[in-house]
Amino acid sequence: GDNAGLLSDQDRALVAQLLELDQGHLFRAWPQRGSQDEGKRRLLAQLALLDASYHGGVAAYVRNARKLLQDSKEGANPFEGYVPSVPAGATLDFGSPAFLALEAAGAAEAGAAAFVLVAGGLGERLGYSGIKVALPSECASGTPFLGLYIGSILALQARSQSGRKLPLAIMTSDDTHARTEALLRDHGYFGMEPGQVTLIKQEKVACLTDNAAHLAPDPADPAFGVQTKPHGHGDVHMLLHSSGLARKWLGEGLKWVCFFQDTNALVFRGLLPALGVSAREGYDMNSLAVPRRAKEAIGAIARLEHSNPPPGTPASLTINVEYNQLDPLLRGTMSKEGDVNDPKTGYSPFPGNINQLVLRLASYVPQLEATGGVISEFVNPKYKDATKTDFKSSTRLECMMQDYPKALPASAKVGFTTINQVWASYSPVKNSPADAAAKFKEGNPTHSATTGELDIYKANCLALQDMAGAKLPSPLQSATFNGIATEVYPRVVLTAAFAPTLGEIKAKVAPGSIRLGPGAALVLDGAGISVQGPLEVSGALVVRAVPGAKVVIGPMKVENKGWEWHPIAEGEAASEEERIRGFKVLRHETQELVFDKPGSYTVPEPAAAATAKPAEPAPAAAAKPA
Ligand code: UGB
């Protein structure tokens, strides 16, 4: 009507296209020209952005959506004709000789690796108001996830022969970009050079209200906005292509690119042996995996074979089958019970994908060049009922980074690396306290802020035990946090600076030198620290050493009131970070040894030990009771 005068030629073409796509509802309630023109312009600008940031524009988006929604409604099997089986890959026991050998090989390969953190997700399921990478990974040291990851990369860089500064790319979105930037800035890039870090921002896609792919009004701006959501972590490939980063890395002589998620503190424990496996097998793609419980919300890595593939589709591929697609695939082929555990093992026969991927740059870059990094999409609407007509809430198209093998030629080598002990390499922070408590009741992993922290301590305690014969308390403490009843290991933090590998823990901690009491807290942070012992900790001990400070911890008994992981009572005041864990840490007393100048130190001072005085730090160290 009279609004036509508002439109540029470009707007006009886009609006015409949208009308043709049956999206007239976006414009139907427009008042006459002169009324709310600013809102109209806002909508047009948003539509133009949506059009520009999607391969093929908004028209392609709506067409793709209709096709995928139709398939979903019909319950179409996207794996039609494919027969799944368990693929070949490496399976390792945490700390075994094979693990240690591959870990050492992987640590060497890491000197030629780039790292990519996908951190554009809202963390909707966690219900946390901040960005997830800013969350403390654990409360003993308070290190945020981002600091933990960067610390791991820097520790590998410091030990690498290559002398290279290892690059880190972080995929952000409008939801996380500014806060990720601020977090880096406020923490001095956690010790990285700013030039080592590149932020690549993904754009969102439009939400859809129904099977006809009508674009959803934005609840915050229903008259003049379209609701949008992230397109998924698969965008990372497109961005590594369009930013030129992948090509640049290959050009600089790097060999590997390692992808990881926002909140798995244990990622580097598994990533290093996986890098070792990638190098040994020459894998183009290697997915880190854990034993998977049937119906758990992690994808399954499967080999798919087609006896008579339609043109353009591969006869076989090894690929992640997402949890919502696995059950129908299995019912249609190898098991009419669907996604169930193997009664012999209690686990799904398929390795569980934890989306930590190692790709070979030499094959990645040509694939990006051939595909533009565009990865196949899917849709996952939550229907109101079995008629599959109405959605509980709006949906959108998504894509996943682990679908990368779909872009690879049949000759590519795709494998996986399973670490048998789930607690050793995988404990993400994904679920809200309420959802976590429900999962706990069902006997499933909770993937909560509670376990994300406690599993770090567990993994470190068991690393000390397995690598250095540390004596752990028996029985362990037990506690209930946010309805999750759990054992609590001594709160041990071994930073990556201290030891990025199990092998280094073994080298730095003398056999049988550490004994931990049930309530002990122990933080070892610094490359020069080693433990001769006997070191007995029943309170809290923190040892920090700057680079160049060599600290040998000798005979020492730490007995103080220590730190308490105190369950939060209902109605008790607590920060959001504490509330999602279900505990707060009360620091009653701490022995803190800080070595802030290079040099050689022994703790306690030999003279002090000889006269049997209570343990005291070397002169350069400051002992600070809390
Ligand atoms: N992410 C983005 O950066 N951008 C996006 O648009 C979306 C996400 P979720 P999901 O290991 O537990 C994955 O939501 O998708 C980032 C695998 O698909 O936490 O449910 C986001 O910030 C699944 O196979 O996970 O499931 C986060 O860092 C299984 O491996 C990451 O992507 C599962 O993870 C993952 O996003 C798992």
XYZ file of C-alpha atoms and ligand atoms in Angstrom:
663
model
C 0.000 0.000 0.000
C 1.231 3.512 0.806
C 4.252 1.999 2.570
C 5.788 1.174 -0.773
C 7.394 4.594 -0.852
C 9.497 3.640 2.168
C 11.264 0.896 0.287
C 14.467 1.018 -1.688
C 14.700 -1.080 -4.824
C 16.572 -3.681 -2.862
C 13.932 -3.736 -0.105
C 11.238 -4.006 -2.728
C 12.864 -7.058 -4.298
C 13.308 -8.710 -0.917
C 9.723 -7.992 0.177
C 8.409 -9.312 -3.126
C 10.437 -12.436 -2.626
C 9.128 -12.877 0.908
C 5.532 -12.395 -0.237
C 6.128 -15.068 -2.823
C 7.462 -17.268 -0.026
C 4.172 -16.783 1.858
C 5.737 -14.557 4.511
C 3.110 -11.811 4.136
C 2.318 -11.991 7.852
C 5.495 -10.026 8.478
C 3.976 -6.964 6.813
C 0.230 -7.446 7.298
C -0.148 -5.307 10.420
C 1.874 -2.397 9.048
C 0.116 0.874 9.768
C -0.095 3.587 7.156
C 3.003 5.387 6.008
C 4.097 7.969 8.561
C 3.179 5.741 11.478
C 5.928 3.585 13.013
C 8.163 3.933 9.973
C 11.192 3.403 12.165
C 9.938 -0.065 13.100
C 9.358 -0.891 9.464
C 12.898 0.130 8.607
C 14.186 -1.966 11.497
C 12.463 -5.036 10.103
C 13.712 -4.395 6.584
C 17.277 -4.036 7.820
C 17.020 -7.265 9.753
C 15.589 -9.131 6.773
C 18.423 -7.817 4.611
C 20.975 -9.127 7.145
C 19.293 -12.533 7.297
C 19.322 -12.614 3.512
C 22.983 -11.685 3.240
C 24.321 -14.013 5.927
C 22.781 -17.229 4.636
C 24.202 -19.107 1.675
C 21.578 -18.530 -1.048
C 19.654 -15.939 0.946
C 16.436 -16.069 2.899
C 14.640 -17.732 -0.009
C 17.012 -20.674 0.150
C 16.576 -20.776 3.897
C 12.786 -21.014 3.676
C 12.971 -23.631 0.923
C 15.480 -25.741 2.841
C 13.370 -25.402 5.961
C 10.187 -26.557 4.243
C 11.916 -29.616 2.856
C 13.482 -30.550 6.182
C 10.265 -29.882 8.145
C 8.318 -32.050 5.713
C 10.875 -34.865 6.129
C 10.685 -34.488 9.888
C 6.885 -34.598 9.868
C 6.927 -37.764 7.800
C 9.498 -39.236 10.148
C 11.822 -39.681 7.184
C 15.028 -41.463 7.970
C 17.878 -39.231 6.817
C 19.992 -42.361 6.716
C 17.616 -44.215 4.398
C 19.303 -47.281 2.932
C 22.339 -47.067 5.204
C 23.200 -49.877 7.566
C 25.057 -48.806 10.699
C 27.853 -50.680 12.381
C 30.469 -49.908 15.006
C 33.468 -48.359 13.223
C 37.146 -49.023 13.838
C 39.074 -46.647 16.045
C 41.446 -46.456 18.983
C 40.239 -47.367 22.453
C 42.460 -46.411 25.362
C 42.480 -46.863 29.108
C 43.266 -43.703 31.054
C 46.913 -43.750 32.076
C 47.755 -47.071 30.389
C 51.153 -47.451 28.691
C 49.467 -47.060 25.290
C 47.722 -43.904 26.515
C 50.980 -42.431 27.800
C 52.847 -43.176 24.573
C 50.127 -41.587 22.438
C 49.832 -38.660 24.826
C 53.560 -37.963 24.452
C 53.273 -38.195 20.673
C 50.218 -35.915 20.786
C 51.976 -33.338 22.957
C 54.735 -33.185 20.338
C 52.169 -32.818 17.517
C 50.475 -30.021 19.488
C 53.409 -27.808 18.535
C 51.930 -27.847 15.023
C 48.282 -27.427 15.984
C 45.732 -24.640 15.869
C 42.900 -24.628 18.397
C 39.273 -23.705 17.856
C 36.818 -23.131 20.679
C 33.153 -23.026 19.693
C 31.522 -20.681 22.140
C 28.577 -19.100 20.376
C 25.959 -21.135 22.222
C 23.534 -19.554 24.657
C 23.810 -22.370 27.147
C 20.000 -22.303 27.311
C 19.882 -25.654 29.048
C 22.146 -24.464 31.850
C 20.070 -21.385 32.553
C 23.098 -19.248 33.403
C 22.902 -15.542 32.638
C 26.574 -15.050 31.749
C 28.710 -16.593 29.033
C 29.678 -20.157 29.814
C 33.411 -19.735 29.200
C 33.483 -17.136 32.008
C 32.203 -19.646 34.562
C 34.807 -20.852 37.031
C 35.794 -24.352 35.930
C 36.244 -25.150 39.613
C 36.146 -23.057 42.780
C 39.445 -24.148 44.350
C 41.429 -21.961 41.966
C 38.498 -20.078 40.436
C 39.976 -20.371 36.917
C 37.339 -19.619 34.253
C 36.933 -22.153 31.456
C 38.524 -19.781 28.970
C 41.531 -19.304 31.241
C 41.816 -23.052 31.644
C 41.850 -23.646 27.880
C 44.334 -20.889 27.187
C 46.515 -22.146 30.041
C 46.566 -25.589 28.439
C 47.533 -24.220 25.037
C 50.270 -22.056 26.558
C 51.647 -25.011 28.528
C 51.850 -27.050 25.331
C 53.399 -24.116 23.506
C 56.041 -23.710 26.222
C 57.032 -27.378 25.890
C 56.962 -27.521 22.108
C 60.135 -27.702 20.048
C 58.612 -25.556 17.311
C 58.890 -22.257 19.166
C 55.611 -21.244 17.516
C 52.890 -19.202 19.125
C 49.943 -21.578 18.841
C 46.844 -19.891 17.422
C 43.409 -19.963 19.049
C 40.187 -19.089 17.229
C 37.021 -18.587 19.245
C 33.657 -18.748 17.527
C 31.259 -16.322 19.158
C 27.753 -15.118 18.365
C 25.853 -11.928 19.138
C 24.963 -13.581 22.442
C 28.562 -14.097 23.495
C 30.847 -11.898 21.393
C 31.154 -8.711 23.461
C 31.387 -10.569 26.754
C 34.041 -12.941 25.390
C 36.068 -9.976 24.195
C 35.701 -8.281 27.576
C 36.670 -11.448 29.436
C 39.860 -11.739 27.387
C 40.697 -8.085 27.828
C 40.007 -8.048 31.562
C 42.328 -11.005 32.072
C 45.140 -9.900 29.761
C 44.222 -12.679 27.345
C 45.078 -15.105 30.147
C 48.724 -14.747 29.209
C 48.385 -15.212 25.457
C 49.547 -12.568 23.059
C 46.420 -10.797 21.789
C 47.521 -11.562 18.221
C 47.306 -15.283 18.924
C 43.561 -15.093 19.504
C 41.007 -14.479 16.743
C 37.299 -14.109 17.409
C 35.048 -15.245 14.567
C 31.393 -14.349 15.003
C 28.559 -16.447 13.635
C 25.269 -14.844 12.580
C 21.918 -16.253 13.583
C 19.128 -17.645 11.424
C 15.390 -17.000 11.515
C 13.084 -19.045 13.724
C 10.069 -20.777 12.235
C 6.600 -21.155 13.725
C 5.174 -24.040 11.718
C 5.715 -26.672 9.047
C 5.149 -24.077 6.316
C 8.281 -22.317 7.588
C 6.619 -19.023 8.482
C 9.234 -16.771 10.036
C 8.595 -16.272 13.743
C 7.958 -12.817 15.180
C 10.509 -11.736 17.746
C 8.797 -11.885 21.168
C 10.727 -8.739 22.123
C 9.631 -6.851 18.991
C 6.638 -8.754 17.588
C 5.523 -6.124 15.097
C 8.921 -5.377 13.550
C 11.333 -8.149 14.390
C 11.981 -11.751 13.404
C 13.037 -14.122 16.151
C 16.492 -15.576 15.508
C 18.646 -18.281 17.049
C 22.107 -19.687 16.461
C 22.454 -21.882 13.408
C 24.658 -24.324 15.284
C 28.313 -25.049 15.795
C 28.605 -26.228 12.171
C 29.017 -22.557 11.228
C 32.585 -22.840 12.448
C 33.734 -24.428 9.182
C 32.265 -21.654 7.073
C 33.878 -19.042 9.308
C 37.298 -20.698 9.293
C 37.009 -20.589 5.525
C 35.630 -17.062 5.061
C 38.068 -15.604 7.607
C 40.964 -17.224 5.738
C 42.273 -18.654 9.016
C 42.428 -22.304 8.002
C 44.350 -21.473 4.843
C 46.692 -19.200 6.768
C 47.443 -21.907 9.330
C 48.241 -24.437 6.646
C 50.459 -21.882 4.953
C 52.326 -21.352 8.216
C 53.142 -25.040 8.348
C 50.608 -26.132 10.945
C 49.320 -29.702 10.593
C 46.283 -30.023 12.827
C 43.233 -28.124 13.939
C 41.665 -29.154 17.248
C 38.043 -28.236 18.003
C 36.534 -28.195 21.446
C 33.412 -27.052 23.299
C 32.803 -24.321 25.845
C 32.600 -26.222 29.135
C 34.539 -29.456 29.228
C 37.411 -28.845 31.608
C 38.938 -32.268 30.935
C 39.226 -31.821 27.171
C 43.012 -31.719 26.961
C 43.363 -35.006 28.829
C 41.759 -36.756 25.862
C 42.797 -34.405 23.094
C 46.516 -35.148 23.386
C 46.294 -38.936 22.983
C 43.783 -38.296 20.176
C 46.355 -36.082 18.421
C 48.806 -38.950 18.834
C 46.318 -41.329 17.243
C 45.644 -38.889 14.377
C 49.352 -38.700 13.613
C 49.829 -42.476 13.854
C 46.806 -43.311 11.678
C 46.989 -40.322 9.354
C 43.363 -39.498 10.185
C 41.718 -36.678 8.250
C 39.207 -36.506 11.052
C 39.400 -37.978 14.513
C 36.573 -37.631 17.043
C 37.241 -37.958 20.701
C 34.717 -40.318 22.268
C 33.592 -41.864 25.531
C 31.512 -44.930 26.329
C 27.925 -43.862 25.777
C 24.797 -44.808 27.718
C 21.833 -45.509 25.474
C 19.590 -42.445 25.042
C 22.232 -40.137 26.548
C 22.158 -36.736 24.804
C 25.479 -37.265 23.064
C 25.836 -38.357 19.482
C 26.979 -41.835 18.449
C 29.850 -42.418 16.056
C 28.823 -44.986 13.497
C 29.995 -46.438 10.239
C 27.209 -46.306 7.662
C 27.146 -48.494 4.604
C 24.851 -48.399 1.591
C 24.679 -51.346 -0.793
C 23.243 -49.234 -3.592
C 23.856 -45.560 -2.899
C 21.908 -43.009 -4.942
C 24.127 -40.838 -7.147
C 25.991 -38.208 -5.189
C 25.840 -40.048 -1.894
C 28.735 -42.073 -0.526
C 28.641 -45.853 -0.242
C 30.081 -45.626 3.243
C 31.113 -43.057 5.791
C 32.011 -42.816 9.442
C 29.890 -40.129 11.001
C 28.282 -38.881 14.170
C 24.620 -39.847 14.336
C 22.949 -37.337 16.630
C 21.087 -38.762 19.611
C 17.644 -37.865 18.283
C 18.348 -39.681 15.001
C 20.065 -42.775 16.329
C 17.009 -44.536 17.675
C 15.005 -44.505 14.390
C 18.133 -45.499 12.439
C 18.727 -48.505 14.663
C 15.056 -49.555 14.718
C 15.056 -49.519 10.945
C 18.189 -51.686 10.696
C 20.207 -53.590 13.232
C 18.095 -53.551 16.401
C 14.345 -53.284 16.726
C 14.758 -52.099 20.331
C 16.477 -48.991 18.978
C 19.012 -47.107 21.086
C 19.627 -49.572 23.934
C 22.635 -50.641 25.964
C 24.557 -53.788 25.207
C 23.581 -55.922 28.230
C 27.148 -57.253 28.380
C 28.744 -53.838 28.940
C 25.883 -51.646 30.104
C 26.784 -49.173 27.364
C 25.563 -48.412 23.867
C 27.762 -50.346 21.402
C 28.542 -47.022 19.681
C 31.212 -44.642 20.957
C 29.738 -41.414 22.331
C 30.834 -38.300 20.465
C 32.019 -35.521 22.751
C 32.664 -33.152 19.872
C 36.323 -32.689 20.396
C 37.689 -33.107 16.929
C 41.124 -33.276 15.406
C 41.181 -32.458 11.683
C 44.159 -32.666 9.375
C 44.737 -29.261 7.837
C 46.158 -30.679 4.597
C 42.778 -32.208 3.752
C 40.613 -29.680 5.627
C 41.676 -26.646 3.620
C 40.930 -28.146 0.169
C 37.550 -29.344 1.473
C 36.710 -25.869 2.730
C 37.704 -24.454 -0.598
C 35.472 -26.909 -2.441
C 32.400 -26.481 -0.206
C 32.747 -22.972 1.215
C 32.560 -24.719 4.557
C 28.807 -25.186 4.224
C 27.755 -28.242 6.223
C 24.499 -30.160 5.867
C 21.576 -28.921 7.943
C 18.804 -30.483 9.978
C 15.732 -29.422 11.940
C 14.561 -30.660 15.322
C 11.092 -29.249 16.093
C 9.430 -30.047 19.426
C 5.869 -30.989 18.394
C 2.816 -30.396 20.589
C 1.358 -33.819 19.763
C 1.613 -36.832 17.491
C -0.038 -35.056 14.557
C 3.221 -33.097 14.270
C 1.289 -30.003 13.226
C 2.047 -27.500 15.977
C 5.338 -26.742 17.667
C 5.742 -26.193 21.392
C 8.068 -23.326 20.539
C 9.583 -21.954 17.374
C 12.321 -23.967 15.680
C 15.126 -23.239 13.212
C 17.583 -24.964 10.940
C 20.812 -26.075 12.520
C 24.135 -27.525 11.483
C 26.824 -29.349 13.407
C 30.584 -29.241 13.193
C 30.898 -33.016 13.523
C 29.067 -33.450 10.192
C 32.305 -32.519 8.461
C 32.939 -36.059 7.081
C 29.885 -35.560 4.834
C 32.088 -33.140 2.884
C 35.054 -35.515 2.653
C 35.802 -37.849 -0.275
C 35.273 -41.588 0.246
C 39.028 -42.111 0.403
C 39.327 -39.961 3.560
C 40.408 -41.570 6.794
C 37.887 -40.950 9.557
C 38.256 -42.514 12.968
C 37.723 -42.009 16.652
C 39.625 -42.194 19.913
C 37.689 -43.478 22.900
C 38.939 -42.969 26.407
C 37.248 -45.764 28.357
C 37.014 -43.852 31.620
C 34.325 -41.233 31.053
C 35.339 -39.173 34.100
C 38.858 -38.805 32.717
C 38.074 -36.715 29.663
C 34.436 -35.647 29.650
C 32.310 -33.779 32.149
C 30.637 -30.797 30.512
C 28.505 -28.179 32.221
C 25.270 -28.179 30.254
C 22.202 -28.750 32.432
C 20.279 -26.634 34.922
C 20.056 -27.839 38.532
C 16.465 -29.035 38.017
C 17.285 -31.013 34.863
C 20.436 -32.361 36.449
C 18.563 -33.578 39.524
C 16.071 -35.342 37.253
C 18.884 -36.995 35.291
C 20.494 -38.036 38.550
C 17.253 -39.718 39.664
C 17.186 -41.664 36.399
C 20.732 -42.829 37.079
C 22.198 -40.813 34.198
C 25.203 -38.484 34.064
C 24.000 -35.028 35.073
C 26.432 -32.889 33.052
C 25.856 -30.172 35.619
C 27.902 -27.369 37.132
C 28.135 -29.591 40.217
C 29.728 -32.576 38.498
C 31.707 -30.417 36.078
C 33.672 -29.170 39.078
C 33.808 -32.318 41.187
C 35.002 -34.394 38.226
C 38.036 -32.157 37.842
C 39.088 -33.047 41.386
C 38.334 -36.702 40.768
C 40.354 -36.790 37.552
C 43.297 -35.065 39.257
C 43.172 -37.324 42.318
C 43.064 -40.445 40.194
C 45.857 -39.108 37.992
C 47.989 -38.617 41.119
C 47.046 -42.071 42.330
C 47.647 -43.868 39.026
C 50.757 -41.949 37.992
C 52.417 -41.438 41.364
C 50.828 -43.806 43.846
C 49.236 -40.984 45.823
C 47.222 -42.199 48.810
C 43.622 -41.055 48.587
C 41.322 -41.084 51.604
C 39.146 -44.102 52.149
C 36.293 -43.601 52.472
C 35.938 -40.427 50.440
C 33.693 -37.681 51.703
C 30.166 -37.798 50.411
C 27.700 -34.965 49.973
C 24.470 -33.948 48.292
C 24.484 -30.774 46.200
C 21.360 -29.632 44.340
C 19.852 -33.084 44.813
C 22.900 -34.849 43.390
C 24.364 -37.306 45.904
C 28.023 -37.815 45.180
C 31.418 -38.800 46.514
C 33.736 -35.867 46.869
C 37.412 -36.372 46.140
C 40.006 -34.132 47.766
C 39.966 -30.831 45.910
C 43.094 -31.224 43.822
C 43.935 -28.779 41.045
C 46.975 -29.538 38.909
C 47.212 -26.672 36.449
C 48.391 -27.230 32.891
C 51.388 -25.041 33.680
C 52.339 -27.603 36.334
C 51.741 -30.602 34.068
C 49.767 -30.648 30.811
C 50.134 -34.434 30.514
C 49.827 -37.485 32.724
C 53.391 -38.281 31.728
C 54.589 -35.049 33.274
C 52.650 -35.695 36.482
C 54.455 -39.017 36.677
C 57.788 -37.306 36.178
C 57.159 -34.561 38.732
C 55.565 -36.410 41.612
C 57.716 -39.046 43.298
C 56.025 -42.442 43.754
C 54.005 -42.605 46.965
C 54.978 -39.068 47.936
C 51.506 -37.613 48.489
C 48.879 -38.523 51.054
C 45.571 -36.642 51.033
C 43.012 -36.417 53.829
C 39.267 -36.512 53.066
C 38.848 -32.736 53.258
C 42.175 -31.829 51.666
C 42.581 -29.080 49.076
C 45.767 -28.931 47.025
C 46.571 -26.501 44.200
C 49.840 -26.932 42.306
C 50.409 -24.168 39.770
C 53.758 -23.684 38.079
C 56.005 -25.559 35.665
C 58.935 -25.717 38.098
C 57.106 -27.470 40.944
C 57.927 -31.065 41.835
C 57.037 -33.189 44.823
C 59.567 -35.346 46.669
C 57.443 -35.657 49.775
C 56.312 -37.188 51.878
C 53.627 -34.510 51.573
C 50.615 -34.996 53.796
C 47.704 -32.644 53.303
C 44.662 -32.568 55.508
C 43.911 -28.856 55.204
C 44.461 -26.516 52.256
C 47.782 -26.031 50.490
C 48.342 -23.764 47.509
C 51.716 -23.650 45.772
C 52.302 -21.158 42.987
C 55.566 -20.663 41.139
C 56.290 -18.233 38.311
C 58.185 -19.480 35.238
C 61.810 -20.000 36.218
C 61.034 -20.762 39.851
C 62.109 -24.331 40.612
C 60.384 -25.586 43.736
C 60.994 -28.985 45.300
C 58.415 -29.902 47.905
C 60.032 -32.127 50.509
C 58.723 -33.624 53.746
C 55.749 -31.558 54.795
C 52.560 -31.909 56.791
C 49.782 -29.439 56.087
C 47.255 -29.349 58.875
C 44.931 -26.391 58.940
C 41.185 -25.791 58.968
C 41.230 -25.878 55.186
C 38.326 -25.234 52.835
C 34.788 -26.480 53.038
C 32.452 -27.254 50.119
C 29.304 -26.218 51.888
C 25.888 -27.208 50.494
C 23.654 -24.196 49.958
C 20.519 -24.411 52.052
C 17.201 -23.366 50.567
C 16.788 -19.625 50.664
C 20.455 -19.088 51.555
C 22.074 -16.129 49.808
C 24.475 -17.289 47.077
C 25.849 -16.092 43.768
C 24.481 -17.522 40.532
C 27.753 -19.423 40.010
C 27.352 -20.982 43.446
C 23.670 -21.705 43.062
C 24.066 -23.731 39.859
C 26.664 -25.866 41.682
C 24.691 -26.198 44.893
C 27.627 -25.311 47.100
C 29.810 -22.459 48.212
C 33.395 -22.691 49.316
C 34.232 -21.509 52.810
C 37.946 -20.827 53.081
C 38.699 -21.273 56.763
C 42.479 -21.488 56.589
C 45.084 -21.827 53.832
C 48.800 -22.416 53.635
C 49.879 -20.551 50.533
C 53.388 -20.710 49.130
C 54.051 -18.191 46.400
C 57.345 -18.123 44.525
C 57.186 -14.989 42.462
C 60.848 -14.800 41.445
C 62.900 -17.246 39.381
C 65.334 -19.307 41.431
C 65.698 -22.671 43.166
C 63.706 -23.381 46.282
C 63.169 -26.258 48.629
C 60.091 -26.488 50.815
C 60.394 -26.696 53.713
C 63.830 -25.159 54.042
C 66.272 -27.982 54.815
C 67.370 -26.275 58.048
C 63.808 -25.842 59.163
C 63.070 -29.502 58.519
C 66.167 -30.574 60.454
C 65.058 -28.712 63.562
C 61.554 -30.173 63.119
C 59.865 -26.809 63.115
C 56.414 -26.683 61.587
C 56.561 -26.521 57.808
C 57.558 -23.106 56.580
C 58.109 -21.777 53.110
C 61.447 -20.777 51.679
C 62.409 -17.166 52.399
C 61.295 -15.868 49.013
C 57.866 -17.318 49.553
C 55.013 -15.666 51.319
C 52.935 -17.817 53.634
C 49.510 -16.293 53.960
C 47.006 -17.772 56.346
C 43.499 -17.020 55.092
N 27.731 -23.674 19.860
C 28.095 -22.616 19.068
O 29.225 -22.149 19.122
N 27.189 -22.106 18.211
C 25.946 -22.603 18.103
O 25.190 -22.098 17.281
C 25.583 -23.677 18.922
C 26.488 -24.202 19.795
P 25.750 -27.644 22.994
P 24.814 -29.988 21.595
O 29.385 -33.383 23.734
O 27.652 -33.251 24.957
C 26.896 -31.453 21.011
O 24.445 -27.015 22.799
O 24.761 -29.306 20.272
C 28.719 -24.260 20.761
C 27.072 -32.513 19.925
O 26.268 -32.138 18.821
O 26.347 -27.642 24.356
O 23.565 -30.315 22.282
C 28.365 -24.130 22.209
O 28.752 -22.887 22.725
C 26.701 -33.895 20.428
O 26.982 -34.865 19.417
O 25.778 -29.188 22.566
O 25.571 -31.373 21.419
C 29.104 -25.321 22.795
O 30.426 -24.982 23.057
C 27.453 -34.215 21.694
O 28.768 -34.462 21.384
C 29.082 -26.345 21.678
O 28.812 -25.641 20.492
C 27.314 -33.096 22.696
O 27.667 -31.830 22.131
C 28.089 -27.467 21.885
O 26.770 -26.954 22.025
C 28.184 -33.283 23.872
